[in-house]
Amino acid sequence: MRMPPTENSIMIYMHYCANCQYIHMLNGHKPLCPTCGQPLKELDISYLDYSDLNRGERERLLLSLAESGDLKKNAADFRDIIIR
């Protein structure tokens, strides 16, 4: 059973870099890829849900994100998240 976050929790967010074609687990909302400096897309999947995926499911997610249509469906623009 998972415990709800506490005041001292560090929030981990899933981001995707289309340039690197890599999924990053980053603390907080980050606008730029730490590897290449290009814009990131924050994914709608939570860290906990991502951590529950097996290797095959993670690879399928990464492949689907590489397709532009799936990226639009599974990711939110960083600016949209800040405005919400």
GROMACS .gro file of N, CA and C in nm:
model
  252
    1MET      N    1   0.084  -0.118   0.000
    1MET     CA    2   0.000   0.000   0.000
    1MET      C    3   0.089   0.125   0.000
    2ARG      N    4   0.061   0.215  -0.091
    2ARG     CA    5   0.139   0.338  -0.102
    2ARG      C    6   0.088   0.443  -0.006
    3MET      N    7   0.183   0.516   0.051
    3MET     CA    8   0.148   0.624   0.142
    3MET      C    9   0.136   0.754   0.063
    4PRO      N   10   0.046   0.843   0.103
    4PRO     CA   11   0.036   0.972   0.035
    4PRO      C   12   0.160   1.057   0.061
    5PRO      N   13   0.190   1.151  -0.032
    5PRO     CA   14   0.308   1.236  -0.012
    5PRO      C   15   0.296   1.319   0.115
    6THR      N   16   0.409   1.347   0.176
    6THR     CA   17   0.414   1.432   0.295
    6THR      C   18   0.480   1.565   0.260
    7GLU      N   19   0.485   1.655   0.356
    7GLU     CA   20   0.548   1.786   0.332
    7GLU      C   21   0.694   1.772   0.289
    8ASN      N   22   0.762   1.671   0.340
    8ASN     CA   23   0.904   1.652   0.311
    8ASN      C   24   0.930   1.568   0.188
    9SER      N   25   0.824   1.529   0.117
    9SER     CA   26   0.840   1.447  -0.003
    9SER      C   27   0.902   1.528  -0.116
   10ILE      N   28   0.984   1.461  -0.195
   10ILE     CA   29   1.037   1.520  -0.316
   10ILE      C   30   0.953   1.467  -0.430
   11MET      N   31   0.894   1.557  -0.507
   11MET     CA   32   0.809   1.515  -0.617
   11MET      C   33   0.896   1.484  -0.739
   12ILE      N   34   0.875   1.366  -0.795
   12ILE     CA   35   0.947   1.323  -0.915
   12ILE      C   36   0.848   1.326  -1.031
   13TYR      N   37   0.889   1.390  -1.140
   13TYR     CA   38   0.805   1.402  -1.258
   13TYR      C   39   0.875   1.335  -1.375
   14MET      N   40   0.795   1.275  -1.460
   14MET     CA   41   0.846   1.206  -1.577
   14MET      C   42   0.847   1.304  -1.694
   15HIS      N   43   0.962   1.315  -1.760
   15HIS     CA   44   0.978   1.404  -1.874
   15HIS      C   45   1.034   1.325  -1.991
   16TYR      N   46   1.001   1.371  -2.113
   16TYR     CA   47   1.053   1.307  -2.233
   16TYR      C   48   1.126   1.410  -2.318
   17CYS      N   49   1.245   1.374  -2.364
   17CYS     CA   50   1.322   1.458  -2.455
   17CYS      C   51   1.316   1.393  -2.593
   18ALA      N   52   1.251   1.463  -2.687
   18ALA     CA   53   1.239   1.412  -2.823
   18ALA      C   54   1.375   1.410  -2.893
   19ASN      N   55   1.462   1.504  -2.859
   19ASN     CA   56   1.594   1.510  -2.920
   19ASN      C   57   1.679   1.389  -2.881
   20CYS      N   58   1.681   1.357  -2.753
   20CYS     CA   59   1.759   1.243  -2.702
   20CYS      C   60   1.681   1.112  -2.713
   21GLN      N   61   1.550   1.122  -2.730
   21GLN     CA   62   1.458   1.007  -2.726
   21GLN      C   63   1.481   0.928  -2.596
   22TYR      N   64   1.469   1.003  -2.486
   22TYR     CA   65   1.497   0.947  -2.354
   22TYR      C   66   1.393   0.997  -2.253
   23ILE      N   67   1.353   0.909  -2.163
   23ILE     CA   68   1.261   0.945  -2.055
   23ILE      C   69   1.345   0.978  -1.932
   24HIS      N   70   1.328   1.098  -1.880
   24HIS     CA   71   1.399   1.142  -1.760
   24HIS      C   72   1.306   1.142  -1.640
   25MET      N   73   1.357   1.101  -1.524
   25MET     CA   74   1.286   1.115  -1.397
   25MET      C   75   1.352   1.231  -1.325
   26LEU      N   76   1.281   1.344  -1.316
   26LEU     CA   77   1.341   1.465  -1.261
   26LEU      C   78   1.260   1.520  -1.145
   27ASN      N   79   1.328   1.578  -1.049
   27ASN     CA   80   1.257   1.641  -0.937
   27ASN      C   81   1.207   1.777  -0.983
   28GLY      N   82   1.079   1.799  -0.970
   28GLY     CA   83   1.019   1.925  -1.010
   28GLY      C   84   0.990   1.933  -1.158
   29HIS      N   85   0.930   2.044  -1.198
   29HIS     CA   86   0.895   2.069  -1.337
   29HIS      C   87   1.016   2.133  -1.405
   30LYS      N   88   1.073   2.065  -1.501
   30LYS     CA   89   1.193   2.114  -1.568
   30LYS      C   90   1.160   2.147  -1.715
   31PRO      N   91   1.202   2.264  -1.763
   31PRO     CA   92   1.172   2.300  -1.901
   31PRO      C   93   1.273   2.247  -2.003
   32LEU      N   94   1.397   2.218  -1.959
   32LEU     CA   95   1.501   2.180  -2.053
   32LEU      C   96   1.565   2.046  -2.016
   33CYS      N   97   1.605   1.973  -2.118
   33CYS     CA   98   1.671   1.843  -2.099
   33CYS      C   99   1.807   1.864  -2.032
   34PRO      N  100   1.837   1.788  -1.926
   34PRO     CA  101   1.967   1.803  -1.859
   34PRO      C  102   2.083   1.751  -1.945
   35THR      N  103   2.053   1.672  -2.048
   35THR     CA  104   2.158   1.616  -2.133
   35THR      C  105   2.192   1.707  -2.251
   36CYS      N  106   2.086   1.749  -2.324
   36CYS     CA  107   2.113   1.824  -2.448
   36CYS      C  108   2.065   1.969  -2.444
   37GLY      N  109   1.987   2.009  -2.342
   37GLY     CA  110   1.940   2.146  -2.330
   37GLY      C  111   1.818   2.180  -2.414
   38GLN      N  112   1.762   2.082  -2.485
   38GLN     CA  113   1.643   2.105  -2.566
   38GLN      C  114   1.518   2.100  -2.478
   39PRO      N  115   1.404   2.156  -2.526
   39PRO     CA  116   1.281   2.155  -2.446
   39PRO      C  117   1.234   2.013  -2.413
   40LEU      N  118   1.182   1.998  -2.292
   40LEU     CA  119   1.125   1.872  -2.246
   40LEU      C  120   0.973   1.877  -2.252
   41LYS      N  121   0.913   1.760  -2.259
   41LYS     CA  122   0.769   1.745  -2.243
   41LYS      C  123   0.747   1.666  -2.114
   42GLU      N  124   0.660   1.717  -2.028
   42GLU     CA  125   0.628   1.645  -1.905
   42GLU      C  126   0.520   1.543  -1.939
   43LEU      N  127   0.543   1.418  -1.899
   43LEU     CA  128   0.450   1.311  -1.930
   43LEU      C  129   0.335   1.308  -1.830
   44ASP      N  130   0.223   1.257  -1.876
   44ASP     CA  131   0.106   1.245  -1.789
   44ASP      C  132   0.114   1.125  -1.694
   45ILE      N  133   0.212   1.037  -1.714
   45ILE     CA  134   0.228   0.922  -1.625
   45ILE      C  135   0.304   0.964  -1.500
   46SER      N  136   0.258   0.917  -1.385
   46SER     CA  137   0.327   0.950  -1.260
   46SER      C  138   0.452   0.863  -1.244
   47TYR      N  139   0.542   0.908  -1.156
   47TYR     CA  140   0.662   0.830  -1.127
   47TYR      C  141   0.624   0.691  -1.073
   48LEU      N  142   0.526   0.687  -0.986
   48LEU     CA  143   0.486   0.559  -0.927
   48LEU      C  144   0.428   0.465  -1.031
   49ASP      N  145   0.346   0.518  -1.122
   49ASP     CA  146   0.292   0.433  -1.228
   49ASP      C  147   0.403   0.386  -1.322
   50TYR      N  148   0.497   0.474  -1.353
   50TYR     CA  149   0.610   0.437  -1.439
   50TYR      C  150   0.694   0.329  -1.371
   51SER      N  151   0.717   0.343  -1.242
   51SER     CA  152   0.800   0.244  -1.172
   51SER      C  153   0.734   0.107  -1.165
   52ASP      N  154   0.601   0.103  -1.180
   52ASP     CA  155   0.530  -0.024  -1.182
   52ASP      C  156   0.536  -0.095  -1.317
   53LEU      N  157   0.579  -0.025  -1.422
   53LEU     CA  158   0.588  -0.086  -1.555
   53LEU      C  159   0.706  -0.182  -1.559
   54ASN      N  160   0.689  -0.293  -1.630
   54ASN     CA  161   0.803  -0.383  -1.648
   54ASN      C  162   0.888  -0.332  -1.765
   55ARG      N  163   0.999  -0.395  -1.790
   55ARG     CA  164   1.093  -0.347  -1.893
   55ARG      C  165   1.028  -0.337  -2.031
   56GLY      N  166   0.951  -0.437  -2.067
   56GLY     CA  167   0.884  -0.436  -2.197
   56GLY      C  168   0.785  -0.322  -2.210
   57GLU      N  169   0.710  -0.296  -2.104
   57GLU     CA  170   0.613  -0.187  -2.105
   57GLU      C  171   0.684  -0.052  -2.116
   58ARG      N  172   0.797  -0.038  -2.049
   58ARG     CA  173   0.875   0.087  -2.057
   58ARG      C  174   0.929   0.108  -2.198
   59GLU      N  175   0.976   0.000  -2.258
   59GLU     CA  176   1.028   0.011  -2.395
   59GLU      C  177   0.916   0.048  -2.492
   60ARG      N  178   0.797  -0.010  -2.476
   60ARG     CA  179   0.683   0.024  -2.561
   60ARG      C  180   0.642   0.170  -2.543
   61LEU      N  181   0.644   0.217  -2.418
   61LEU     CA  182   0.612   0.357  -2.392
   61LEU      C  183   0.712   0.448  -2.463
   62LEU      N  184   0.839   0.418  -2.453
   62LEU     CA  185   0.942   0.499  -2.517
   62LEU      C  186   0.925   0.500  -2.668
   63LEU      N  187   0.896   0.383  -2.727
   63LEU     CA  188   0.874   0.376  -2.871
   63LEU      C  189   0.751   0.456  -2.913
   64SER      N  190   0.646   0.450  -2.833
   64SER     CA  191   0.524   0.523  -2.868
   64SER      C  192   0.545   0.673  -2.855
   65LEU      N  193   0.629   0.716  -2.761
   65LEU     CA  194   0.657   0.859  -2.745
   65LEU      C  195   0.738   0.914  -2.862
   66ALA      N  196   0.817   0.828  -2.925
   66ALA     CA  197   0.898   0.871  -3.039
   66ALA      C  198   0.810   0.909  -3.158
   67GLU      N  199   0.687   0.857  -3.161
   67GLU     CA  200   0.593   0.893  -3.267
   67GLU      C  201   0.524   1.022  -3.226
   68SER      N  202   0.524   1.119  -3.313
   68SER     CA  203   0.473   1.253  -3.278
   68SER      C  204   0.329   1.250  -3.228
   69GLY      N  205   0.242   1.168  -3.283
   69GLY     CA  206   0.103   1.163  -3.239
   69GLY      C  207   0.090   1.118  -3.095
   70ASP      N  208   0.167   1.015  -3.056
   70ASP     CA  209   0.160   0.966  -2.919
   70ASP      C  210   0.221   1.066  -2.822
   71LEU      N  211   0.322   1.141  -2.865
   71LEU     CA  212   0.383   1.241  -2.777
   71LEU      C  213   0.279   1.347  -2.740
   72LYS      N  214   0.202   1.390  -2.840
   72LYS     CA  215   0.099   1.490  -2.812
   72LYS      C  216  -0.007   1.435  -2.718
   73LYS      N  217  -0.038   1.307  -2.730
   73LYS     CA  218  -0.140   1.246  -2.647
   73LYS      C  219  -0.091   1.222  -2.504
   74ASN      N  220   0.036   1.187  -2.487
   74ASN     CA  221   0.089   1.145  -2.357
   74ASN      C  222   0.168   1.251  -2.282
   75ALA      N  223   0.186   1.366  -2.342
   75ALA     CA  224   0.270   1.469  -2.279
   75ALA      C  225   0.197   1.602  -2.271
   76ALA      N  226   0.238   1.680  -2.175
   76ALA     CA  227   0.183   1.814  -2.158
   76ALA      C  228   0.297   1.914  -2.174
   77ASP      N  229   0.272   2.022  -2.242
   77ASP     CA  230   0.374   2.125  -2.260
   77ASP      C  231   0.405   2.187  -2.124
   78PHE      N  232   0.530   2.210  -2.096
   78PHE     CA  233   0.574   2.265  -1.967
   78PHE      C  234   0.500   2.393  -1.933
   79ARG      N  235   0.483   2.482  -2.031
   79ARG     CA  236   0.416   2.610  -2.006
   79ARG      C  237   0.271   2.589  -1.964
   80ASP      N  238   0.203   2.490  -2.022
   80ASP     CA  239   0.064   2.461  -1.985
   80ASP      C  240   0.054   2.415  -1.840
   81ILE      N  241   0.152   2.341  -1.793
   81ILE     CA  242   0.150   2.290  -1.656
   81ILE      C  243   0.165   2.404  -1.557
   82ILE      N  244   0.254   2.498  -1.586
   82ILE     CA  245   0.277   2.612  -1.496
   82ILE      C  246   0.152   2.699  -1.486
   83ILE      N  247   0.081   2.715  -1.596
   83ILE     CA  248  -0.037   2.800  -1.599
   83ILE      C  249  -0.153   2.739  -1.519
   84ARG      N  250  -0.162   2.607  -1.519
   84ARG     CA  251  -0.273   2.538  -1.451
   84ARG      C  252  -0.279   2.566  -1.305
   0.00000   0.00000   0.00000
